[in-house]
Coordinates of C-alpha atoms in Angstrom, one line a residue:
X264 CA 0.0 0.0 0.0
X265 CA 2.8 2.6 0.6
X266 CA 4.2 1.7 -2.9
X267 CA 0.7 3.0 -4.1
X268 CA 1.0 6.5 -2.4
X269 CA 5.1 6.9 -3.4
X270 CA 3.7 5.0 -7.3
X271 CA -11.7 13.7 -7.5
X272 CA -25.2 22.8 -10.6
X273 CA -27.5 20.1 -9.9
X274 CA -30.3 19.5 -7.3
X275 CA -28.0 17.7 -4.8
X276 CA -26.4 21.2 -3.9
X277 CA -29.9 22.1 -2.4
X278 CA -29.1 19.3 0.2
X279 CA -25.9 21.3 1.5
X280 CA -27.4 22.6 4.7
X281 CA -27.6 26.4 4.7
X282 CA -25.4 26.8 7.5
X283 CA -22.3 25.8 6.0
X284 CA -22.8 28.1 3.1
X285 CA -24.1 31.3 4.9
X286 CA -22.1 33.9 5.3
X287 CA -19.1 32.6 3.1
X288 CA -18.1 35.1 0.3
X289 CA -16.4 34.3 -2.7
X290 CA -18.0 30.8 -2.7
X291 CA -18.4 29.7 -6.0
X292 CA -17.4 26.1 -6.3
X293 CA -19.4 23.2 -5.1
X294 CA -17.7 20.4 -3.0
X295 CA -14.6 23.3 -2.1
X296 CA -14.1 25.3 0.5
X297 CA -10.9 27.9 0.7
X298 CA -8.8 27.9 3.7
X299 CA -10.0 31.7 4.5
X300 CA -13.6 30.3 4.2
X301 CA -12.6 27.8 6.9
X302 CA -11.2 29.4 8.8
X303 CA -14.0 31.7 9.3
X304 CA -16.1 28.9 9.8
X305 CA -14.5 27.6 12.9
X306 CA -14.1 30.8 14.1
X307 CA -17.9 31.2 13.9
X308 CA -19.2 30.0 17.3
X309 CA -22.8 31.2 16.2
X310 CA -22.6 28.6 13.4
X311 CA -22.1 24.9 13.9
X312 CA -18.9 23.7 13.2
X313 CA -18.1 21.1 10.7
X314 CA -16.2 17.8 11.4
X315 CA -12.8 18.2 10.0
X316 CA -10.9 15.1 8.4
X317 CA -6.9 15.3 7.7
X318 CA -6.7 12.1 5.0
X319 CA -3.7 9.8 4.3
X320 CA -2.6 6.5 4.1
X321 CA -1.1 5.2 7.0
X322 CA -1.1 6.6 11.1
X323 CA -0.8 9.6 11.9
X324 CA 2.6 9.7 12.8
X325 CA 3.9 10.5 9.2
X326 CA 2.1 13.8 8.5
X327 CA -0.8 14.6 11.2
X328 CA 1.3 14.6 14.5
X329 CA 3.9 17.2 12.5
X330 CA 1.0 19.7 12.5
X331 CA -2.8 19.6 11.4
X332 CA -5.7 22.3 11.1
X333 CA -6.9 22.5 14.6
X334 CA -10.0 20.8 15.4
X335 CA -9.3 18.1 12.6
X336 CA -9.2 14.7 13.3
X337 CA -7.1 12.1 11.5
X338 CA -8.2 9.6 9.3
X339 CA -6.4 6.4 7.7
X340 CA -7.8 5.4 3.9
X341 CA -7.0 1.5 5.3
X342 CA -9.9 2.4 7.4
X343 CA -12.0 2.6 4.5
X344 CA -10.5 -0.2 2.0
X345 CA -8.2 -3.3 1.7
X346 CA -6.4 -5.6 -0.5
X347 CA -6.0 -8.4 2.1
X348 CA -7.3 -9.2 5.2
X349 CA -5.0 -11.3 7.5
X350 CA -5.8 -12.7 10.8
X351 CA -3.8 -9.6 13.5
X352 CA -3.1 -13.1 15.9
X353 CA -1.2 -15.0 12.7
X354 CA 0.5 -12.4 11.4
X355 CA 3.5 -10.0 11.5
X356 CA 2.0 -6.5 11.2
X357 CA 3.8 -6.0 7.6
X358 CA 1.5 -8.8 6.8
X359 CA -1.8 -7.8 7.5
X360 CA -2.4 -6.4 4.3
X361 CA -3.6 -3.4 6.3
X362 CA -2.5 -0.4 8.1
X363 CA -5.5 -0.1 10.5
X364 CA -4.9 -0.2 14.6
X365 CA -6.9 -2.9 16.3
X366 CA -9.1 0.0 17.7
X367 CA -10.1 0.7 14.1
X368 CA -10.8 -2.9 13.2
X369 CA -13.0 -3.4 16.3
X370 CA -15.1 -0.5 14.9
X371 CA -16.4 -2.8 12.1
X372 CA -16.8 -5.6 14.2
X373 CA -13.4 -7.5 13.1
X374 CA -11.5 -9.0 16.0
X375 CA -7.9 -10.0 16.0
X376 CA -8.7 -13.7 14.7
X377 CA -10.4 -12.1 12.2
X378 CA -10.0 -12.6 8.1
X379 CA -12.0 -11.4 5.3
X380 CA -11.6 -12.7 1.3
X381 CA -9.1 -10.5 -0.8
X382 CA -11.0 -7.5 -1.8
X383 CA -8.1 -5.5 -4.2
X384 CA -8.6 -2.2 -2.6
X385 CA -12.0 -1.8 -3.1
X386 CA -13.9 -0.4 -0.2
X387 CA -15.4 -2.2 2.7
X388 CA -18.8 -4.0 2.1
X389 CA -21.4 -1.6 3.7
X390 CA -21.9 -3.9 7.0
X391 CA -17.9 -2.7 7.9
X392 CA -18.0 0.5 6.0
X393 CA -21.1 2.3 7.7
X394 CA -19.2 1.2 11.3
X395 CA -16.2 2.7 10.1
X396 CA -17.6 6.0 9.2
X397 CA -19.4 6.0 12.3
X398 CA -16.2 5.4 14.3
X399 CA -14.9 8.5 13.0
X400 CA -17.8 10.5 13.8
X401 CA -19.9 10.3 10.6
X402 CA -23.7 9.6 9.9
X403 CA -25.9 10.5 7.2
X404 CA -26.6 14.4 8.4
X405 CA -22.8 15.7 9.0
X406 CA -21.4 18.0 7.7
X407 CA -17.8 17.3 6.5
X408 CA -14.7 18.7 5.4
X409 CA -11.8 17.4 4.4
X410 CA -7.9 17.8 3.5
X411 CA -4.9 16.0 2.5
X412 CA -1.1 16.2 1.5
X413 CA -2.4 13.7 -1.5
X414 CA -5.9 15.3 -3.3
X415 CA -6.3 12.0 -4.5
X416 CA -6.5 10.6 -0.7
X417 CA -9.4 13.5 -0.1
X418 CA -11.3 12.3 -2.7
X419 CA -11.0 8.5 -2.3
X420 CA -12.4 9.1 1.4
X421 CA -15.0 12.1 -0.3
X422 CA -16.4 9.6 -2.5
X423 CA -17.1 6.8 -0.2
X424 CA -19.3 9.6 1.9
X425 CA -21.0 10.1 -0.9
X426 CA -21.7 6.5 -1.8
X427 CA -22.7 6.1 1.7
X428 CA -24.9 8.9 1.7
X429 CA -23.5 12.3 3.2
X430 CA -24.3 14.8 1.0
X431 CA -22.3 17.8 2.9
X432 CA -19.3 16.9 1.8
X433 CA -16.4 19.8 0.9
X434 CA -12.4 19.8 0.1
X435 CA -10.2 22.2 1.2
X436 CA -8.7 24.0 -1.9
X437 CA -4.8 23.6 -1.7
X438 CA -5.3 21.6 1.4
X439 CA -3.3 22.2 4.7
X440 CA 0.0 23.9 2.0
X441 CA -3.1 26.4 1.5
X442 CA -4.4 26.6 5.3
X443 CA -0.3 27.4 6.0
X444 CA 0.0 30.3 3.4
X445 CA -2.8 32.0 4.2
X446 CA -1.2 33.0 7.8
X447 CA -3.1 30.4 9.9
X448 CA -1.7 28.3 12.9
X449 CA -1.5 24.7 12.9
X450 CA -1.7 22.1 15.6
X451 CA 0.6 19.3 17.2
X452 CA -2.1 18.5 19.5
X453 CA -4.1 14.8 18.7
X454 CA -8.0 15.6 18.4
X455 CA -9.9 12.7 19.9
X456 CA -12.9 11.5 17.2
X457 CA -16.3 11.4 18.6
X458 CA -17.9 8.4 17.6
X459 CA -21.9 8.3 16.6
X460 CA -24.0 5.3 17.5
X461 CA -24.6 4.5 13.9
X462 CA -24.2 6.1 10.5
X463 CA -28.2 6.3 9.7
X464 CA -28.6 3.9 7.5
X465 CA -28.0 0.3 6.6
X466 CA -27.6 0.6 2.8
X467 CA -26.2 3.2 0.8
X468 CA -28.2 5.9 -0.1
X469 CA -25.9 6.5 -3.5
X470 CA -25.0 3.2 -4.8
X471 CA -25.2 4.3 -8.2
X472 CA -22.3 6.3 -7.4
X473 CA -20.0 2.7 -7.1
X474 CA -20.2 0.1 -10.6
X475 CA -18.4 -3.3 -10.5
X476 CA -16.9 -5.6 -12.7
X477 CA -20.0 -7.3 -14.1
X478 CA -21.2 -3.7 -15.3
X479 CA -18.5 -2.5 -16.8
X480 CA -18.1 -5.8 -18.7
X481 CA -21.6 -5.7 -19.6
X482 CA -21.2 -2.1 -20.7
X483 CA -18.5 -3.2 -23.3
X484 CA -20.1 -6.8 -24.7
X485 CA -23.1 -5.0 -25.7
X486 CA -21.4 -2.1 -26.8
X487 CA -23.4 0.6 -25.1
X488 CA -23.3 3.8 -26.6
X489 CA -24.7 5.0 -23.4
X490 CA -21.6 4.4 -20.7
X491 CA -17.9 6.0 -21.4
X492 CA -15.4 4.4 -19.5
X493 CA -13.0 7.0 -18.5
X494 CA -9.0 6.1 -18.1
X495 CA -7.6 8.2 -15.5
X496 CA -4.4 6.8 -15.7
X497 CA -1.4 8.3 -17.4
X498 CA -0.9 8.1 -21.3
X499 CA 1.3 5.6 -21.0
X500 CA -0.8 3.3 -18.7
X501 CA -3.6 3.9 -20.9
X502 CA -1.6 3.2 -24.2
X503 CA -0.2 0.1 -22.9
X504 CA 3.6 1.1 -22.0
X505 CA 3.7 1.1 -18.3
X506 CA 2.1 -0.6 -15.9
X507 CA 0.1 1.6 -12.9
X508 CA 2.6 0.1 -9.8
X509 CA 5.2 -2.3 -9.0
X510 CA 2.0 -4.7 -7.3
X511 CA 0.0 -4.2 -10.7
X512 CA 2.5 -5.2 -13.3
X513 CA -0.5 -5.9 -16.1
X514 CA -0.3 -3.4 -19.3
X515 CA -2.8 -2.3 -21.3
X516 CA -6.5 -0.3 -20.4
X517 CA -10.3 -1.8 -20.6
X518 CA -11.4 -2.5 -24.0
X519 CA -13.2 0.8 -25.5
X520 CA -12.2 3.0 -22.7
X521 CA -11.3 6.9 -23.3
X522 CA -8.6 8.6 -21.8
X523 CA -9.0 11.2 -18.9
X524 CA -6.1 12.5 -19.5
X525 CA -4.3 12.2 -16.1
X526 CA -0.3 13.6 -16.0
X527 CA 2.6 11.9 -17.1
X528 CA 3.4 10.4 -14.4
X529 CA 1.8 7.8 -12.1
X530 CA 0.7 10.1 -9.3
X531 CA 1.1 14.0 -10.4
X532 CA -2.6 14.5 -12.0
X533 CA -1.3 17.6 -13.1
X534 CA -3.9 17.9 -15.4
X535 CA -6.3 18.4 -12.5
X536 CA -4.3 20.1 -9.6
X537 CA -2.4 22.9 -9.6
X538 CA 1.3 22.6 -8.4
X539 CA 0.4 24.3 -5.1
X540 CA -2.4 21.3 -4.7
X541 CA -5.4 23.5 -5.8
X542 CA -7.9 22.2 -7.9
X543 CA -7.9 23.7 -11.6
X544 CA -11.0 25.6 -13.0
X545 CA -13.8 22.9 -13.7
X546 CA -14.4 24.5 -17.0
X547 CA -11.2 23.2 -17.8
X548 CA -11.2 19.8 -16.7
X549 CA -14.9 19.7 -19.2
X550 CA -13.3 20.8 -21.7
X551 CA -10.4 18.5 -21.9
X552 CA -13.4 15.9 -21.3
X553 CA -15.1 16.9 -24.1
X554 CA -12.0 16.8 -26.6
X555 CA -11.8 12.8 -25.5
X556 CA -15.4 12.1 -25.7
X557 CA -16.0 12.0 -22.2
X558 CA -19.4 14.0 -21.9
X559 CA -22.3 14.7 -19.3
X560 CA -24.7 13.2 -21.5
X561 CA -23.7 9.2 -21.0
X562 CA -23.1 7.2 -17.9
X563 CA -19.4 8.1 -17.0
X564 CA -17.3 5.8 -15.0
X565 CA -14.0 6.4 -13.7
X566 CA -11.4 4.3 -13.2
X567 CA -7.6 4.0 -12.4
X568 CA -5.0 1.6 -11.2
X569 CA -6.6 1.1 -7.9
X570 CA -9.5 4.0 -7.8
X571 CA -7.7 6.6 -6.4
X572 CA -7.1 8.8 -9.2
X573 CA -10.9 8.4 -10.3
X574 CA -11.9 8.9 -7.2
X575 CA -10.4 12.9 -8.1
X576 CA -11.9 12.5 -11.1
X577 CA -15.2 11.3 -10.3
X578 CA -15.3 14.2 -7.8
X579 CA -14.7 16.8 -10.3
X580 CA -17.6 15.6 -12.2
X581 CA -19.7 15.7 -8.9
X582 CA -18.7 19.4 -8.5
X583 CA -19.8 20.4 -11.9
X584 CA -23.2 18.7 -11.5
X585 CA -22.9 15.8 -13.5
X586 CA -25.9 13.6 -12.8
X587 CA -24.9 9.8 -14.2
X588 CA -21.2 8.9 -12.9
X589 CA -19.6 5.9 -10.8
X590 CA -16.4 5.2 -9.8
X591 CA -15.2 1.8 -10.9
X592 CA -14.0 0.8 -7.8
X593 CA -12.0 -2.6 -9.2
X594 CA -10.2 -0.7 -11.3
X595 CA -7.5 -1.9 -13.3
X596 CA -6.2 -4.1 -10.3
X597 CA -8.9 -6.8 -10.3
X598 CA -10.1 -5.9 -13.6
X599 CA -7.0 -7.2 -15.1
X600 CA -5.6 -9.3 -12.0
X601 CA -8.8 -10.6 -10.3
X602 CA -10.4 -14.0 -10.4
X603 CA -12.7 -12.6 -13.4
X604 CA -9.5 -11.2 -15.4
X605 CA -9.8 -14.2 -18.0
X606 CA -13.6 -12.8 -19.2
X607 CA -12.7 -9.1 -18.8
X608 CA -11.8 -7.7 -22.5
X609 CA -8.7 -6.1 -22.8
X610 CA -6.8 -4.0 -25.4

């Protein structure tokens, strides 16, 4: 998994409760907020504050503990997917195939003699997802924002809450480089989460947001002129030439998909964020669509190497208000590697 971080106006925006848009100039794009905007929303004690989430792979040790917008909580993406699950009691901790505590695998339910079938870094089925999110202080009416040193890791964990159901969902702009510039402290000091009986519901309330493997196959046999698959991979992933990481050594792309144009190399999606980690202007990011034939009019699904990178994606297209997108959460990893990969076309 390390290898992976070294090798995201329609009628939902009615939903985004009042509070956390009042009194917040200069708001213009949906699913952002600007670190001034923040700011001034924690400082707010006539408003309800939001629950704030710094994202990355792995404890917080490596970025968190060095300094984090105060009031924000941490949150590891192992908390929210897996490749393997491995029994903690068997095991040497490089083995678990995670890099959850025990804490955050009690949360779901999982105990230390506790395995679960390989899952390739999709999410969590619902019954230990919806704990999860709970765990961290989540439920169907919150209102969240969140940050990381990675965009992609903000919107890997910002479109699970929207599969799930939490509609108040927002990304800091620039993320905590942009909370830094703008003149604002940061913190050293551990914010304990506040856990919420349950997350509100049972089943996701988006689950069109999330395809799978026998769609997307399905999608290509019958040669739908209705669903785009969109690469957002790197031109060279997508023509064939490299392969997305050192675990995914497979080359090539899913038969018919278009490109999304992600950067030239494996984790820079330059074509998407700025260089100081801001999102670029959503006209932009259509327009370069467009010019591949990825469009608002068709079902759009994302995908990557491991649904990371179309997580980004897929968010982008939730911020401009496109109605009919998913995230293929397989991705190229079980796609081309999985149990299935023999009846999955290829090109």
């Amino acid at each position: 998994m390390n290898i992976r971080i070294q090798s995201l106006l329609t009628i939902s925006l009615l939903l985004f409760p009042l509070n956390l848009l009042a009194g917040m100039p200069g708001t213009t794009t949906r699913g952002l907020i600007s670190a001034h905007e923040l700011h001034s929303l924690l400082e707010d004690s006539d408003k309800n504050s939001p629950l704030v989430i710094e994202v990355g792979w792995g404890g917080p040790e490596e970025l968190y503990d060095k300094g984090h917008i105060p009031g924000s909580i941490h949150v590891n993406t192992d908390e929210i997917e897996f490749d393997m699950f491995n029994a903690r009691s068997s095991v040497e901790p490089k083995e678990l195939g995670r890099s959850t505590t025990l804490e955050q695998d009690l949360a779901k339910g999982l105990t230390a003699e506790d395995t679960l079938p390989r899952n390739w870094w999709n999410i969590y089925p619902d019954k230990y997802l919806f704990p999860a999110l709970a765990d961290m202080g989540v439920d169907v009416n919150s209102s969240v924002i969140l940050y990381a040193k990675d965009p992609t890791a903000a919107a890997r964990l910002a479109w699970t809450m929207l599969y799930a159901g939490v509609s108040d969902i927002r990304i800091v702009n620039g993320g905590l480089q942009a909370w830094e510039e703008a003149g604002f402290e940061v913190s050293q000091t551990p914010v304990a989460r506040t856990p919420v009986e349950n997350f509100g519901t049972a089943k996701p309330l988006h689950p069109e947001y999330l395809v799978d493997i026998p769609f997307v196959r399905n999608a290509i046999v019958s040669n739908s002129s209705d669903v785009i698959i969109a690469d957002i991979r790197t031109k060279l992933e997508y023509d064939g030439h490299a392969a997305p990481y050192s675990y995914i050594p497979t080359k090539g792309r899913i038969k018919n998909a278009h490109w999304g144009k992600a950067g030239d190399g494996p984790w820079t999606m330059e074509s998407y964020v700025n260089a100081d980690g801001t999102f670029k202007d959503l006209t932009e990011i259509e327009r370069m669509w467009a010019e591949n034939g990825i469009t608002r009019d068709k079902h759009v699904a994302f995908y990557c190497g491991t649904a990371w990178r179309s997580s980004l994606a897929f968010y982008f297209a939730h911020m401009m208000g496109w109605e009919r997108i998913s995230n293929f959460d397989s991705s190229w990893y079980e796609w081309s590697m999985g149990p299935e990969a023999a009846s999955n076309p290829i090109e």
